PDB file of C-alpha atoms in Angstrom:
ATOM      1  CA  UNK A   1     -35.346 -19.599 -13.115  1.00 78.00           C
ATOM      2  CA  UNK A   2     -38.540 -20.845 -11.064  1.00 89.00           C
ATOM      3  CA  UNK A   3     -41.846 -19.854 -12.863  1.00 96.00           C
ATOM      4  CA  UNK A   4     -44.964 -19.041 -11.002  1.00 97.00           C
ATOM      5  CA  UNK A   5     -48.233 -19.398 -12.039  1.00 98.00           C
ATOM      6  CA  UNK A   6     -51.537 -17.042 -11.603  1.00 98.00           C
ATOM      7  CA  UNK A   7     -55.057 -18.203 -12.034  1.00 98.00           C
ATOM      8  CA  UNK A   8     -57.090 -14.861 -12.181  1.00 97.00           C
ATOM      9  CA  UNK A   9     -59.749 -12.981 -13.909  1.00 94.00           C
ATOM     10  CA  UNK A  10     -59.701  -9.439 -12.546  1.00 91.00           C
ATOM     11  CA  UNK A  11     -57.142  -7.340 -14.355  1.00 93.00           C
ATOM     12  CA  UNK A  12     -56.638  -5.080 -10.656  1.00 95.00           C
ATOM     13  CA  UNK A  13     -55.919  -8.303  -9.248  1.00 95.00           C
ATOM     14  CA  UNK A  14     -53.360  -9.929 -11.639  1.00 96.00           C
ATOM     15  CA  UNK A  15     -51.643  -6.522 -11.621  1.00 96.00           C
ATOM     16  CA  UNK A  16     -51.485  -6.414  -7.743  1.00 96.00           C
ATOM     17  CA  UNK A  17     -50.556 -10.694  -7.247  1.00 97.00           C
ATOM     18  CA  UNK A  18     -47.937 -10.189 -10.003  1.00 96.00           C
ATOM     19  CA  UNK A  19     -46.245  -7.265  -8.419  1.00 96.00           C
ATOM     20  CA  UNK A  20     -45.755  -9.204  -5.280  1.00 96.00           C
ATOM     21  CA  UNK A  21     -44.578 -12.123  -6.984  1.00 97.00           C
ATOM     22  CA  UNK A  22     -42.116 -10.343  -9.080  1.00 96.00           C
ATOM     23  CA  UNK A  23     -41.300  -8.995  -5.727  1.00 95.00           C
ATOM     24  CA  UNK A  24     -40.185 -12.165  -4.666  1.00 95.00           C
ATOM     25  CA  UNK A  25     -38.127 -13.432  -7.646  1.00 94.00           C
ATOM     26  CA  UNK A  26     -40.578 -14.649 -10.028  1.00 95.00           C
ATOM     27  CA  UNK A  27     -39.643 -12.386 -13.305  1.00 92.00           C
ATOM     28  CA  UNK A  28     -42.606 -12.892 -15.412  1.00 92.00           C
ATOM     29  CA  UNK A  29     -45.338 -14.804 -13.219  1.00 97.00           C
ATOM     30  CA  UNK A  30     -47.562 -15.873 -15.770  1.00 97.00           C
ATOM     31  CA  UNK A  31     -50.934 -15.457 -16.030  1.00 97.00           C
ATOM     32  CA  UNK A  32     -54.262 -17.318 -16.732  1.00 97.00           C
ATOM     33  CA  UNK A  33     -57.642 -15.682 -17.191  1.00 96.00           C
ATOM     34  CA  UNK A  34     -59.432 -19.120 -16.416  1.00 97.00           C
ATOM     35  CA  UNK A  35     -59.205 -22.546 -15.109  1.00 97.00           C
ATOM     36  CA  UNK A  36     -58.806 -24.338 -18.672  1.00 97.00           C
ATOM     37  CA  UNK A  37     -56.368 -22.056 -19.619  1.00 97.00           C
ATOM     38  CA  UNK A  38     -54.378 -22.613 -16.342  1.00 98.00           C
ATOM     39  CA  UNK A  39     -55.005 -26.250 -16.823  1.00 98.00           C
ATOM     40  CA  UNK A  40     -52.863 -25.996 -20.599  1.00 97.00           C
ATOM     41  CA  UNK A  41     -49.760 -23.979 -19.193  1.00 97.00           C
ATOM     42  CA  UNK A  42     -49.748 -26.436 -16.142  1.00 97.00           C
ATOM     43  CA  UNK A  43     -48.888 -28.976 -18.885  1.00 96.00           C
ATOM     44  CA  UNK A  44     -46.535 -27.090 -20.889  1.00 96.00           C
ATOM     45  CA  UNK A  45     -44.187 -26.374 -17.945  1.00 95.00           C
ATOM     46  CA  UNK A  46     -43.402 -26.823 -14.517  1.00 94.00           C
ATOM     47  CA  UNK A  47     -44.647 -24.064 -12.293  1.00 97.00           C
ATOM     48  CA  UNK A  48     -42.660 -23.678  -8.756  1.00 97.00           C
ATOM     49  CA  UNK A  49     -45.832 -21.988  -7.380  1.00 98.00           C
ATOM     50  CA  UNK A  50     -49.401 -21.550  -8.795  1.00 98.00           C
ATOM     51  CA  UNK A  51     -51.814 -18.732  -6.945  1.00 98.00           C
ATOM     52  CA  UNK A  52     -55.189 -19.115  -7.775  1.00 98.00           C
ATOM     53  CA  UNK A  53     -58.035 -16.473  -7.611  1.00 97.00           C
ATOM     54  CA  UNK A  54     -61.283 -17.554  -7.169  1.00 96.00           C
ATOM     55  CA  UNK A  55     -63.586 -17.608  -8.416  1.00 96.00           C
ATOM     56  CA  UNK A  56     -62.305 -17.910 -11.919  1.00 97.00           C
ATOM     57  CA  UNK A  57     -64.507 -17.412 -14.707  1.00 96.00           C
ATOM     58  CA  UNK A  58     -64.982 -21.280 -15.798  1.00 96.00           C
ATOM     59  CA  UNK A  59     -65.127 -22.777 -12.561  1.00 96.00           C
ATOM     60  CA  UNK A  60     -64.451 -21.363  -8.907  1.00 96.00           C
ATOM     61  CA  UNK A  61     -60.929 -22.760  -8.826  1.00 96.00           C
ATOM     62  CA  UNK A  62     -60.751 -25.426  -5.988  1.00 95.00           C
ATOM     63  CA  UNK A  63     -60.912 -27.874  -8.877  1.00 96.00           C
ATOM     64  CA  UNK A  64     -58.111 -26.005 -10.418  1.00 97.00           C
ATOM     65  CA  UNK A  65     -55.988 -26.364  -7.245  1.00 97.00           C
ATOM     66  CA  UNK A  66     -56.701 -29.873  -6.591  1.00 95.00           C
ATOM     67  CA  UNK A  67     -55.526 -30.363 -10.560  1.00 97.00           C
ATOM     68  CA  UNK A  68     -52.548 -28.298  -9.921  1.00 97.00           C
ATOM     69  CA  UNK A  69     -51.403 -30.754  -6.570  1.00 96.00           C
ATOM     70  CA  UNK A  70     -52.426 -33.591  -8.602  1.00 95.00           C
ATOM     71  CA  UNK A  71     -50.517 -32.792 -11.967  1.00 96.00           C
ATOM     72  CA  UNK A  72     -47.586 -31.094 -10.728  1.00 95.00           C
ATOM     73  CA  UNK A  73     -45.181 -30.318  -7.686  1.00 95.00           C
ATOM     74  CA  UNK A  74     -45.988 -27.007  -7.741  1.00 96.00           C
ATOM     75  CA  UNK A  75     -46.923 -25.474  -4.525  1.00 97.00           C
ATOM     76  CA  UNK A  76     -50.629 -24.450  -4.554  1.00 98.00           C
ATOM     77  CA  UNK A  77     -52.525 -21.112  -2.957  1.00 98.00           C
ATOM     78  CA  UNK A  78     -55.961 -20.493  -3.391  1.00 97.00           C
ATOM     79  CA  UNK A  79     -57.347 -17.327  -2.459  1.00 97.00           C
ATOM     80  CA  UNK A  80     -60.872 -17.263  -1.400  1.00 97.00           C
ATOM     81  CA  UNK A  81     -62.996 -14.533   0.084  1.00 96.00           C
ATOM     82  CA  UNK A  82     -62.996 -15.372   3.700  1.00 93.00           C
ATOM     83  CA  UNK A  83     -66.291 -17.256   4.784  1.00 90.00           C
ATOM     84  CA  UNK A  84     -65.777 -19.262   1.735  1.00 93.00           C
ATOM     85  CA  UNK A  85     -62.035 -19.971   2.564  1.00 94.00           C
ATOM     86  CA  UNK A  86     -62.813 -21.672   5.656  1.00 91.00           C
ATOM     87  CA  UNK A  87     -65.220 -23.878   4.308  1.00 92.00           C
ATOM     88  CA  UNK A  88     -62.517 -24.805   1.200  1.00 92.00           C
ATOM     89  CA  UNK A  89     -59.835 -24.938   3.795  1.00 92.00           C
ATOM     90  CA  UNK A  90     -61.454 -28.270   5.401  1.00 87.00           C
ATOM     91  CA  UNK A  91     -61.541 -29.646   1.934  1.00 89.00           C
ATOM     92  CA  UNK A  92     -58.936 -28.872  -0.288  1.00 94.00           C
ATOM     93  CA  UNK A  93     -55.901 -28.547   2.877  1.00 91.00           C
ATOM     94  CA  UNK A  94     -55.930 -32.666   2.694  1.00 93.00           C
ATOM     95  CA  UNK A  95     -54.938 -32.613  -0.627  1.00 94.00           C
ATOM     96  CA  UNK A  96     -52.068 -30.389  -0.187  1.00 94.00           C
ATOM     97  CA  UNK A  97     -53.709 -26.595  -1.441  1.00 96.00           C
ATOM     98  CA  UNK A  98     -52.957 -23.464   0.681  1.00 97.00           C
ATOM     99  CA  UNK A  99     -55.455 -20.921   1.615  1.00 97.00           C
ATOM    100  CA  UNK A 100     -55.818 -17.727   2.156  1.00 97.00           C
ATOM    101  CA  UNK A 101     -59.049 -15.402   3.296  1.00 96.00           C
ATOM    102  CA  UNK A 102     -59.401 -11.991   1.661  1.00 96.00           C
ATOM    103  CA  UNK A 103     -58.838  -9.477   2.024  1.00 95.00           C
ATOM    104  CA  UNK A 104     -55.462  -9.979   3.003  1.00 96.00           C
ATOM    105  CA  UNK A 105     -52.053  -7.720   3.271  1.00 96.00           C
ATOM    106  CA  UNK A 106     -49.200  -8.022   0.971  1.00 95.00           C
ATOM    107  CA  UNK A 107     -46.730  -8.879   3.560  1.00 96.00           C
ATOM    108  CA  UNK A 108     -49.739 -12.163   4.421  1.00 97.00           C
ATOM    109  CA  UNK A 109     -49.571 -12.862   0.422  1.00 97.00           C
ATOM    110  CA  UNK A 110     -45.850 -12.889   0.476  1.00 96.00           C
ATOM    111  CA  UNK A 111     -45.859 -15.019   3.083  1.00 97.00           C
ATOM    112  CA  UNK A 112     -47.975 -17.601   1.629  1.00 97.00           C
ATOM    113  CA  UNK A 113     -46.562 -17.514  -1.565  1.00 97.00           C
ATOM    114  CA  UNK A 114     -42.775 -18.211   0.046  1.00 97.00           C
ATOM    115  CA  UNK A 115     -44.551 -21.482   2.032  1.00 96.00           C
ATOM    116  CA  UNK A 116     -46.166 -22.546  -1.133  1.00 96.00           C
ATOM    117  CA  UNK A 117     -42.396 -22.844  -3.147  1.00 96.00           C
ATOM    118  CA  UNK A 118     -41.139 -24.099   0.259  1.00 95.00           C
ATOM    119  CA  UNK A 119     -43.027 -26.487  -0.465  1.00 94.00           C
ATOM    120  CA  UNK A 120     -42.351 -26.989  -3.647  1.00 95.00           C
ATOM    121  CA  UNK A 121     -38.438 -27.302  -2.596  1.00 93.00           C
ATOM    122  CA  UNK A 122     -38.951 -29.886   0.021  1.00 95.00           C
ATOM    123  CA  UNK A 123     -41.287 -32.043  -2.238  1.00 94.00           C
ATOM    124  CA  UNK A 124     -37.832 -31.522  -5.242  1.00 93.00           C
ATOM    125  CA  UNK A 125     -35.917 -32.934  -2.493  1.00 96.00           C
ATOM    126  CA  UNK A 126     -37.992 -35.995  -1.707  1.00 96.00           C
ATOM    127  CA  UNK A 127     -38.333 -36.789  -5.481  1.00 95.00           C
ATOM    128  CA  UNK A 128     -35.107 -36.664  -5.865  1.00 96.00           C
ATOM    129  CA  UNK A 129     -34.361 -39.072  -3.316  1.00 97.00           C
ATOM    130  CA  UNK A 130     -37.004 -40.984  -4.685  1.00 97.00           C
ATOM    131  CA  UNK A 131     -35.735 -41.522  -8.014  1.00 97.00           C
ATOM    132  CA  UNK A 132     -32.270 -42.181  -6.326  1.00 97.00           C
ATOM    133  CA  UNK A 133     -33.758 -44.820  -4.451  1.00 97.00           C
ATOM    134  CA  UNK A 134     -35.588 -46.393  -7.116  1.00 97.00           C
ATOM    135  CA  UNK A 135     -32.230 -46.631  -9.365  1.00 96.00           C
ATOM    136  CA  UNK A 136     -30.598 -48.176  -6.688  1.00 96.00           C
ATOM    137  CA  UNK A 137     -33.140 -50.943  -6.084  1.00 97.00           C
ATOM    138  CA  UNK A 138     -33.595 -51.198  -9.692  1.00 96.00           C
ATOM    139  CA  UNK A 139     -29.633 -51.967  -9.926  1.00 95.00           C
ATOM    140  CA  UNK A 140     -29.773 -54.242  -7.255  1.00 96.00           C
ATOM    141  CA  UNK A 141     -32.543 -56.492  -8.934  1.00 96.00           C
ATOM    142  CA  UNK A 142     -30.589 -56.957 -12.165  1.00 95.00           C
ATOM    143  CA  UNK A 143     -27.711 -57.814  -9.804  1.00 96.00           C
ATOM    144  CA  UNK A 144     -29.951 -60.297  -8.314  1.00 96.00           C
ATOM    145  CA  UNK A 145     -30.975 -61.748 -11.693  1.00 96.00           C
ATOM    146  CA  UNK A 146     -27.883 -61.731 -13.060  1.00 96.00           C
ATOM    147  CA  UNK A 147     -26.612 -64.038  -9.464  1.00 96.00           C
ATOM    148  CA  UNK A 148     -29.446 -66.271 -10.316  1.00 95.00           C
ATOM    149  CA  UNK A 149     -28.450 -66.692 -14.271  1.00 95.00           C
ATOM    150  CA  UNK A 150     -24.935 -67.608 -12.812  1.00 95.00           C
ATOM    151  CA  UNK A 151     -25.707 -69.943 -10.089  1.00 95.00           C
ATOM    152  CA  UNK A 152     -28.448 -71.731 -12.653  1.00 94.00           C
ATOM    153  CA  UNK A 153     -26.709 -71.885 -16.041  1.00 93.00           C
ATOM    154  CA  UNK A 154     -22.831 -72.162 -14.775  1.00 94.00           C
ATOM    155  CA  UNK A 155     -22.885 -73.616 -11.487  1.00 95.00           C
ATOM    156  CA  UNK A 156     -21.818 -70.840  -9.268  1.00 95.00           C
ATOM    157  CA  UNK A 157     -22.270 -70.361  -5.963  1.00 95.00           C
ATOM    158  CA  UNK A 158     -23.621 -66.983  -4.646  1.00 95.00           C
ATOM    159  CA  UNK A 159     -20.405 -65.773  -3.290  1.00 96.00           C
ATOM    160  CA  UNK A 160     -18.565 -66.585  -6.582  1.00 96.00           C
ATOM    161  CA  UNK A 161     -21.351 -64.985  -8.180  1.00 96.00           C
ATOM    162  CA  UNK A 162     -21.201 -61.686  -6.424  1.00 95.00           C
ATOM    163  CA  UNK A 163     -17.639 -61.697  -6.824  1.00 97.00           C
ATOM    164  CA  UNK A 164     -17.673 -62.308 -10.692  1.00 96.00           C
ATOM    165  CA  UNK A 165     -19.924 -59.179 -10.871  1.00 96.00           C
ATOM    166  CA  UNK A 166     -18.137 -57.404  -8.093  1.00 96.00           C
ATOM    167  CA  UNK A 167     -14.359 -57.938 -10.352  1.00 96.00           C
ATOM    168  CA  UNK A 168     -16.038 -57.400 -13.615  1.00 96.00           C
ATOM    169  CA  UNK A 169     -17.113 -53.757 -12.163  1.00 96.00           C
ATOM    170  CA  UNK A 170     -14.042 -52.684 -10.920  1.00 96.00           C
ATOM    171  CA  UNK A 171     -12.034 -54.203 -13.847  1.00 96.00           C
ATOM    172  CA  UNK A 172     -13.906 -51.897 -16.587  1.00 96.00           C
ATOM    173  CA  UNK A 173     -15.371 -49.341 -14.615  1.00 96.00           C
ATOM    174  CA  UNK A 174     -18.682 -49.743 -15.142  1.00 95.00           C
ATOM    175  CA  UNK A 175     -21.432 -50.446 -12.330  1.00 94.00           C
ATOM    176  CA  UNK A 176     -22.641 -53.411 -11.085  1.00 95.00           C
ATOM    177  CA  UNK A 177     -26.298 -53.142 -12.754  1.00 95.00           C
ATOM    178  CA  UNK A 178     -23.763 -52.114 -16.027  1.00 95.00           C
ATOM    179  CA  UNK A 179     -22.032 -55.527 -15.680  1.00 96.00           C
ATOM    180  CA  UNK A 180     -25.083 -57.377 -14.140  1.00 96.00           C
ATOM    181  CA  UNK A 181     -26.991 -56.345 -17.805  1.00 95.00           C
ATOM    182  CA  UNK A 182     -24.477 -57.274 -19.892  1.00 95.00           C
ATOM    183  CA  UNK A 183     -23.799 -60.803 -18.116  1.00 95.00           C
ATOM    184  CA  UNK A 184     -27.929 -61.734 -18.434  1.00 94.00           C
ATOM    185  CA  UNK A 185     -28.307 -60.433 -22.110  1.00 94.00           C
ATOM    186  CA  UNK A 186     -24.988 -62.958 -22.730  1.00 92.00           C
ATOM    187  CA  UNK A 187     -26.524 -65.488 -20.602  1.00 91.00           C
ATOM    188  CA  UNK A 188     -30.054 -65.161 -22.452  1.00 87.00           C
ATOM    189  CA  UNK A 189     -28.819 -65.624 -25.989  1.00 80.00           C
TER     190      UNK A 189
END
């Protein structure tokens, strides 16, 4: 169930974002009166998008949202009256916040909100592929090693060494970074 996060003081307000959220599948957004308190539920869960109304009672909140970008995946929208929102825009845009100018429409707010968990989506995706990637290479370095451990401590060449590990995966269905461990802990006794 994706969570959603809103940083606001005004009771009107966090009435009127929440309805709009709920609106757009986020049962219970949740809701901070103040930066530091937005700052503690960012760390006990991960938000899909986080809406922040500035200025927030602590601080005005483009400290919160560059937090937020910098702590989480969540997609980030900062709402800023509008003379102020195009001097945070040149600012805080680099690091990945949204904003938008009030007053705005409901229909402009659901908009934003729906870019901000795009976002959030497309940076899931990347991660993903990420950590994917990073097992892979991870696998093929203890592959590596365990090559090296062959060739040094039995003689092997690098052929018979990729084919001892190669056999030894298929044979009991394990990987090759399975195998590749067990051969270099054996090896390193």
């Amino acid at each position: 169930m994706p969570l959603a996060l809103i940083a606001s003081a005004g009771t009107t307000a966090n009435e009127y974002l929440a309805r709009h959220i709920t609106e757009l599948g986020y049962p219970r957004p949740v809701i901070a009166a103040s930066g530091g308190e937005a700052r503690r539920r960012l760390s006990e869960k991960d938000f899909e998008v986080v809406v922040i109304n500035t200025p927030l009672p602590d601080e005005f909140g483009h400290e919160l949202g560059a937090y937020a970008v910098e702590k989480s995946h969540a997609g980030v929208l900062l709402l800023a009256k509008s003379g102020t929102a195009e001097h945070l825009a040149a600012r805080v845009q680099q690091q990945g916040v949204l904003v938008l100018a009030k007053p705005f429409s409901g229909v402009q707010f659901r908009q934003a909100v729906q870019i901000a968990a795009s976002c959030y989506r497309r940076l899931a995706v990347i991660l993903e592929e990420n950590a994917r990637l990073s097992d892979k290479l991870a696998q093929l370095r203890l592959v590596d090693r365990a090559k090296c451990l062959l060739i040094e401590r039995r003689g092997m060449t690098e052929a018979e060494a990729h084919r001892l590990i190669e056999k030894q995966a298929m044979d009991t269905r394990a990987t090759r970074g399975e195998v590749a461990t067990s051969l270099i802990e054996e090896m390193e006794e």
